[in-house]
Every structure is written in C-alpha cells, then in structure tokens.
Short mmCIF file of N, CA and C in Angstrom, two decimals:
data_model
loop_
_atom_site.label_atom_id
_atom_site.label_comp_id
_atom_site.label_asym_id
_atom_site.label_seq_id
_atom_site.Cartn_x
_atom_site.Cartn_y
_atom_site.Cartn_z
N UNK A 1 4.86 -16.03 14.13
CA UNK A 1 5.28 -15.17 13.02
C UNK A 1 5.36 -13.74 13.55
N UNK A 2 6.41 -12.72 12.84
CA UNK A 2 6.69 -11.98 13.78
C UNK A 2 5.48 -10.67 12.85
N UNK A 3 5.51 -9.73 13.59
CA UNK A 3 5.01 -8.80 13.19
C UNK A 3 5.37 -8.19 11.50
N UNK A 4 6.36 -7.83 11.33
CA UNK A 4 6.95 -7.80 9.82
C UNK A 4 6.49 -8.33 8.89
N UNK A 5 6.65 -9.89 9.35
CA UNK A 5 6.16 -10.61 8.15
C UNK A 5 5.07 -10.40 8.15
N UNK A 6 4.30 -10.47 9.05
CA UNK A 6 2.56 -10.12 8.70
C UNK A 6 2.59 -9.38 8.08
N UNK A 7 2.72 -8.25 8.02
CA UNK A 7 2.74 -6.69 7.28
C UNK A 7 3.07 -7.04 5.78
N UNK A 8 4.46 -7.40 5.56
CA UNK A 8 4.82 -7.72 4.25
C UNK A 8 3.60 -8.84 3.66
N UNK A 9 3.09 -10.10 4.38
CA UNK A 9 2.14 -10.58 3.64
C UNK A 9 1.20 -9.99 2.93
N UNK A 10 1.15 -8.73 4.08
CA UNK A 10 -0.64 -8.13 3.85
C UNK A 10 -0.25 -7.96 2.62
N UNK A 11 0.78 -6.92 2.55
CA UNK A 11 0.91 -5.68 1.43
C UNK A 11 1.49 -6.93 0.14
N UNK A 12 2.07 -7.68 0.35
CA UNK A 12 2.15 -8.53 -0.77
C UNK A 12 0.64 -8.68 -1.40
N UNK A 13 -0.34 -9.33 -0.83
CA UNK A 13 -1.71 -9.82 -1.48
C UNK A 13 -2.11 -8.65 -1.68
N UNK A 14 -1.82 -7.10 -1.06
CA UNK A 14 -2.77 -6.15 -1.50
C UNK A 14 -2.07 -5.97 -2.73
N UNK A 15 -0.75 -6.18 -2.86
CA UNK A 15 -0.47 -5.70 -4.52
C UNK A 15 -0.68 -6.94 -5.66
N UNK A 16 -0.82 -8.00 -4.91
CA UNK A 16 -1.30 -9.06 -5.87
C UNK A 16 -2.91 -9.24 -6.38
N UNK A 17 -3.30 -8.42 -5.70
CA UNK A 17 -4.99 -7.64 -5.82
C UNK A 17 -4.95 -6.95 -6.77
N UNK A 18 -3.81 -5.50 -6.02
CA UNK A 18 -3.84 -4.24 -7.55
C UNK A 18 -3.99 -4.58 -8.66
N UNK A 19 -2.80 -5.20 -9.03
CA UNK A 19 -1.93 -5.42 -10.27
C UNK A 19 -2.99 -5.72 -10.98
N UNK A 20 -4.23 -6.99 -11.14
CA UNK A 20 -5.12 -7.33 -12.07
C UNK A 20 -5.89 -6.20 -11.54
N UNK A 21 -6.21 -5.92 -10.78
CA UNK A 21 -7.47 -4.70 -10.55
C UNK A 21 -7.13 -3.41 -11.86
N UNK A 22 -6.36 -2.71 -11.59
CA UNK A 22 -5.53 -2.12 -12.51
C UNK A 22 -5.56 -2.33 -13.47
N UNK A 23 -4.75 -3.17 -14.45
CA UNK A 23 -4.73 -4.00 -15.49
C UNK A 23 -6.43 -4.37 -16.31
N UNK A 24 -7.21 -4.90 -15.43
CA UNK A 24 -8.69 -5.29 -16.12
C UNK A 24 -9.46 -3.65 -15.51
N UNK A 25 -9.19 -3.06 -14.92
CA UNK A 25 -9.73 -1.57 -14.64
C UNK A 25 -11.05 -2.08 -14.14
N UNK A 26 -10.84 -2.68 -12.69
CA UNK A 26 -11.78 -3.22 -11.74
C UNK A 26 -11.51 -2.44 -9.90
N UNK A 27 -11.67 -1.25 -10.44
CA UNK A 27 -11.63 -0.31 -8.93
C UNK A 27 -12.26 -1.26 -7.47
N UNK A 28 -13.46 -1.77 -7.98
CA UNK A 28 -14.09 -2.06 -6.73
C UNK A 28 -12.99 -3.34 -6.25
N UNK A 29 -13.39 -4.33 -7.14
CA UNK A 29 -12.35 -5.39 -7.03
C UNK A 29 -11.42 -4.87 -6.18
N UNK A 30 -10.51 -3.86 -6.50
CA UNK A 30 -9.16 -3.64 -5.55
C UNK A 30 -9.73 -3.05 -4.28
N UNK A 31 -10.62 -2.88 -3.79
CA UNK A 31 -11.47 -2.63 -2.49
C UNK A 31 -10.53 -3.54 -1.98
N UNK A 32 -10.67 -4.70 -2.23
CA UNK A 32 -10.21 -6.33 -1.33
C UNK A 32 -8.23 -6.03 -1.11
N UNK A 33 -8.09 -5.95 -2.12
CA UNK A 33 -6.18 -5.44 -2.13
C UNK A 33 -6.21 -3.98 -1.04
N UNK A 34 -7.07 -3.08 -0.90
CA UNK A 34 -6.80 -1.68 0.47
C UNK A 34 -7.21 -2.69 1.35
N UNK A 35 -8.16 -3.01 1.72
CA UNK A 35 -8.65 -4.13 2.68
C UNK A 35 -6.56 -4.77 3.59
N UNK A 36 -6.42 -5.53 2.45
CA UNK A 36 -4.92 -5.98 2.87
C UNK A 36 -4.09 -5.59 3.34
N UNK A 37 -4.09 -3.98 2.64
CA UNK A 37 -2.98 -3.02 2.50
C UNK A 37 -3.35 -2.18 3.63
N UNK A 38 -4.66 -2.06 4.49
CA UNK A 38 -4.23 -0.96 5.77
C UNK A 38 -4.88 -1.88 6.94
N UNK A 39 -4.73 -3.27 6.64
CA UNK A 39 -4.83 -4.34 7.35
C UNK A 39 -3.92 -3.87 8.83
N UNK A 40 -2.35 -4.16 8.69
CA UNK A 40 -1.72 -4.59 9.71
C UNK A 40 -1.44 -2.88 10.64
N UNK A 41 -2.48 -1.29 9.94
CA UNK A 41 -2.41 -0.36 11.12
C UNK A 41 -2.85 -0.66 11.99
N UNK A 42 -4.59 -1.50 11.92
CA UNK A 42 -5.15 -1.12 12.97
C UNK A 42 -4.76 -2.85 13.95
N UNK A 43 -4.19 -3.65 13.43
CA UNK A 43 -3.49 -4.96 14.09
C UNK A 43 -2.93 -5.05 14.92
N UNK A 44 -1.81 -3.41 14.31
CA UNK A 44 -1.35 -3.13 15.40
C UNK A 44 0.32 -3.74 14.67
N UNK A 45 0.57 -4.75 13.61
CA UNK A 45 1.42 -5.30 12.96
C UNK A 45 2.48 -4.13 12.55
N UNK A 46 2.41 -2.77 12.21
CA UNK A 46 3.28 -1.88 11.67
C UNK A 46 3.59 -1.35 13.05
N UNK A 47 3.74 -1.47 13.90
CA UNK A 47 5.13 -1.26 14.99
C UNK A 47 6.23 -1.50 15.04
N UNK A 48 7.08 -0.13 14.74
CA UNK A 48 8.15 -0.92 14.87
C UNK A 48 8.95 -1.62 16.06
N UNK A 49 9.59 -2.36 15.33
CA UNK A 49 10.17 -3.24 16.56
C UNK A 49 11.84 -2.93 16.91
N UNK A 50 12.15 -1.28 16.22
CA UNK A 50 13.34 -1.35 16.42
C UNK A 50 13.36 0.45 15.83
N UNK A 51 14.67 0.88 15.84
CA UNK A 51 14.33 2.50 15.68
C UNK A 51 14.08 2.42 14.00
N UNK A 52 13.48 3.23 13.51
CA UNK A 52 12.98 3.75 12.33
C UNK A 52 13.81 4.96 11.34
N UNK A 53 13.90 5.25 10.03
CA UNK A 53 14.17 5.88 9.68
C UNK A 53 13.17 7.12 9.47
N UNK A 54 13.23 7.95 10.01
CA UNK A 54 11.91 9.25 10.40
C UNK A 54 11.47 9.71 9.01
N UNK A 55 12.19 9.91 7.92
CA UNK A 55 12.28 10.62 6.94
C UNK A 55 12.12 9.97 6.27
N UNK A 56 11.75 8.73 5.76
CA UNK A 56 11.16 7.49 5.20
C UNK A 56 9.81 6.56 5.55
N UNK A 57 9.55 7.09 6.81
CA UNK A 57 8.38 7.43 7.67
C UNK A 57 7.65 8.40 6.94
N UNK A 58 7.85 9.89 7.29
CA UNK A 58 7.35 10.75 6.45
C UNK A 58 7.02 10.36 5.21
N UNK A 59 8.22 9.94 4.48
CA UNK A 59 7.76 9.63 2.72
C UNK A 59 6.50 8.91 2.54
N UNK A 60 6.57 7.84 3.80
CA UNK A 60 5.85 6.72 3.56
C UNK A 60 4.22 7.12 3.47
N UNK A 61 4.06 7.29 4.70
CA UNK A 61 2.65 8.33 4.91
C UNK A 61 2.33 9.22 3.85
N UNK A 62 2.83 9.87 3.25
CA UNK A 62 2.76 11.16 2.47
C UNK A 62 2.53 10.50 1.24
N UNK A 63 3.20 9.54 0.61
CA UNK A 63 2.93 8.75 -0.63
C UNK A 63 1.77 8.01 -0.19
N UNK A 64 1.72 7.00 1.12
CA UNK A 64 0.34 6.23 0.94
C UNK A 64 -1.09 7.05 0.52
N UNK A 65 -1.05 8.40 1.56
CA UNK A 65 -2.03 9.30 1.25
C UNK A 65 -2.47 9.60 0.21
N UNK A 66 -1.25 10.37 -0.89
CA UNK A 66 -1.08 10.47 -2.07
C UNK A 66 -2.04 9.73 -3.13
N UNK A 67 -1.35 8.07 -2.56
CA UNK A 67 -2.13 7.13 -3.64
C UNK A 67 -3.39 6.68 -3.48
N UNK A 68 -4.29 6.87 -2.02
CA UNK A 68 -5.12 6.63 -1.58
C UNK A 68 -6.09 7.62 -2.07
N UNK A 69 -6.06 9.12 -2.11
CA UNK A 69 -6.55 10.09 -2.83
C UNK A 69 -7.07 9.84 -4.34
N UNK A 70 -5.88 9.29 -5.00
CA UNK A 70 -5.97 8.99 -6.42
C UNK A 70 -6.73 7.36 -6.58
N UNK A 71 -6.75 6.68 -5.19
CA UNK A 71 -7.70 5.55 -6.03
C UNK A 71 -8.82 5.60 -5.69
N UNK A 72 -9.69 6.87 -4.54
CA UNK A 72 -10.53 7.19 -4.38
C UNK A 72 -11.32 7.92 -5.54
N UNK A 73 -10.40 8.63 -6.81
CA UNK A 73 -10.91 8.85 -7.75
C UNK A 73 -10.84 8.03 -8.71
N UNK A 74 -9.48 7.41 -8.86
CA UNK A 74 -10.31 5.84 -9.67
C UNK A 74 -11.56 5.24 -9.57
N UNK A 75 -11.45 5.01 -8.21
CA UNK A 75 -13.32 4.31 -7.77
C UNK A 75 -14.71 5.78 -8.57
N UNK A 76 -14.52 6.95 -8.33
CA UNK A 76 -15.00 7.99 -9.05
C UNK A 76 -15.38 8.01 -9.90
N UNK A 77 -14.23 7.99 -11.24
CA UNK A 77 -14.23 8.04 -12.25
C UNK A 77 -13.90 6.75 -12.86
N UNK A 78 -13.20 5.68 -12.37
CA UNK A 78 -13.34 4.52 -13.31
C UNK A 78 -12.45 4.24 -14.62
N UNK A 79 -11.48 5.41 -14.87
CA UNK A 79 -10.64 5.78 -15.91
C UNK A 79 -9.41 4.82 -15.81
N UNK A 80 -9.05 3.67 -16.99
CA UNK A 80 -7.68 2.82 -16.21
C UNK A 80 -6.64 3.68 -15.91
N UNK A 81 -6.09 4.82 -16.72
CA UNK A 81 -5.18 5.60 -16.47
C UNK A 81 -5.11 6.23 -14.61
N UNK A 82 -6.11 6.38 -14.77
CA UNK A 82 -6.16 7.20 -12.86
C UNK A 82 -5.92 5.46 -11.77
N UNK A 83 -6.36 4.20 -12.52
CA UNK A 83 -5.99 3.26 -11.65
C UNK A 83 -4.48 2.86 -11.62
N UNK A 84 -3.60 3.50 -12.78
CA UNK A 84 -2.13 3.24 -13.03
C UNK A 84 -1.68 3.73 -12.35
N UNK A 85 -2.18 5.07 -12.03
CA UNK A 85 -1.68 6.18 -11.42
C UNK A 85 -1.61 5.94 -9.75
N UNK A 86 -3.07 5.61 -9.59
CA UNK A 86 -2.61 4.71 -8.08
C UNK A 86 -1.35 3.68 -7.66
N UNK A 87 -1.18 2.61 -8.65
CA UNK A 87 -0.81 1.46 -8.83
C UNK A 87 0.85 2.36 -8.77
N UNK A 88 1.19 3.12 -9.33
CA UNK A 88 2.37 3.80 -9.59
C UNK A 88 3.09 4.39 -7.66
N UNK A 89 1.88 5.40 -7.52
CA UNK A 89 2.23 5.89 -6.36
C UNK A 89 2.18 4.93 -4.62
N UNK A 90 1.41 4.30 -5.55
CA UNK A 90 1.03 3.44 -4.19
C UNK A 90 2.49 1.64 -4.01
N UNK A 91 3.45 2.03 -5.14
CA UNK A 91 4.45 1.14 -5.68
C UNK A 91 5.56 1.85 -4.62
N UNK A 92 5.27 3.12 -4.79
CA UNK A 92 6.60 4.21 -4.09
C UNK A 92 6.32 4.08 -2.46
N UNK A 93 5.09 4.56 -2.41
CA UNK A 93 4.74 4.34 -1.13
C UNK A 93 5.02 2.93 0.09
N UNK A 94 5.29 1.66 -0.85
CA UNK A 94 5.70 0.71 -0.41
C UNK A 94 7.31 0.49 -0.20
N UNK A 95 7.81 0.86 -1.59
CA UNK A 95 9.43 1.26 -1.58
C UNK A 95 9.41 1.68 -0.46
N UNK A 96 9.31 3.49 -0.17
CA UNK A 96 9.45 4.20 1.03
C UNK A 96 9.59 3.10 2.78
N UNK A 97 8.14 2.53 2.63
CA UNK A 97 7.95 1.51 3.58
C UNK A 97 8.97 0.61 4.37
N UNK A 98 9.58 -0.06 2.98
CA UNK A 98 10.40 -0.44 3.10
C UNK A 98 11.90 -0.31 3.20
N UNK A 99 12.13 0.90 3.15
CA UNK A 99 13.25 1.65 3.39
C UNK A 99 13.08 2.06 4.61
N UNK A 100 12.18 2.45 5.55
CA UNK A 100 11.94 2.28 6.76
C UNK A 100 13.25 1.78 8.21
N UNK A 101 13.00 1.01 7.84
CA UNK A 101 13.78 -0.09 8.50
C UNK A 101 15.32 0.01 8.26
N UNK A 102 16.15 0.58 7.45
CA UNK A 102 17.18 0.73 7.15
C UNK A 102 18.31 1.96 7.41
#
C-alpha cells in the first residue's frame, strides 16, 4: 500500500473519531482521532511522492495549526461549540491537504 493511502486512512478514522467526539462533546475521546490524524508525520507517510502545490502546503499547515490550537481549548474548556469549531477548521485543513497534490 502506497504511502497516500496510508495517510488518507489515517485522516479518514481521525475524522470518523471527530465527528461523534464533537457531536456527544467528548474532547478526550477525540485524543484517539489526533492520535490518527498526525499519525502518518512522524511515519514518515506524508512525503510527497511527486511535486506539491507550495501554497496549499502553506494553507495546510496554517489551518492544521489553527485547528489544533482550538481543540487544545476544547480539551480546556469542554464547550461543544469550541469542539465544532475545531471540527470546522480542522475540515479545511484537510480540504487544503488535499488540494496538495493538484
């Protein structure tokens, strides 16, 4: 299996994590969905295997950060609204991702 697909698995189960994490406003729970979701950096799986779009790169990083910030205060505060808010940015941040490649 090639590298890609790994990646897309991860981030598939990490958003199949969110979504009820979110939804039942279970911060820790989605511990297990980031777990997924910054799985394939240190794997080594997000290399690309071909040239990149730089500026969709940028987005990408800049939104993951973004949403990573905001579910660090979800876990904080515990508020479902601040876990939407993750769930929202951290939606773009994958878009971006995936525009990557194109």
């Amino acid at each position: 299996m090639n590298r890609q697909k790994l990646t897309m698995i991860c981030v598939t189960l990490a958003g199949l994590i969110f979504i009820p994490s979110v939804f039942f406003n279970k911060p820790l729970f989605a511990l297990v969905g980031a777990f997924f979701d910054w799985l394939p950096l240190p794997t080594g799986w997000m290399k690309a295997e071909k040239e990149i779009n730089r500026t969709f790169l940028k987005l990408h990083v800049i939104a993951t950060l973004i949403a990573y910030v905001i579910f660090i205060a979800w876990l904080i505060k515990g508020l479902a609204i601040v876990g939407f808010a993750f769930l929202e940015v951290w939606w773009l941040a994958v878009i971006f991702g995936v525009f990557m490649n194109y």
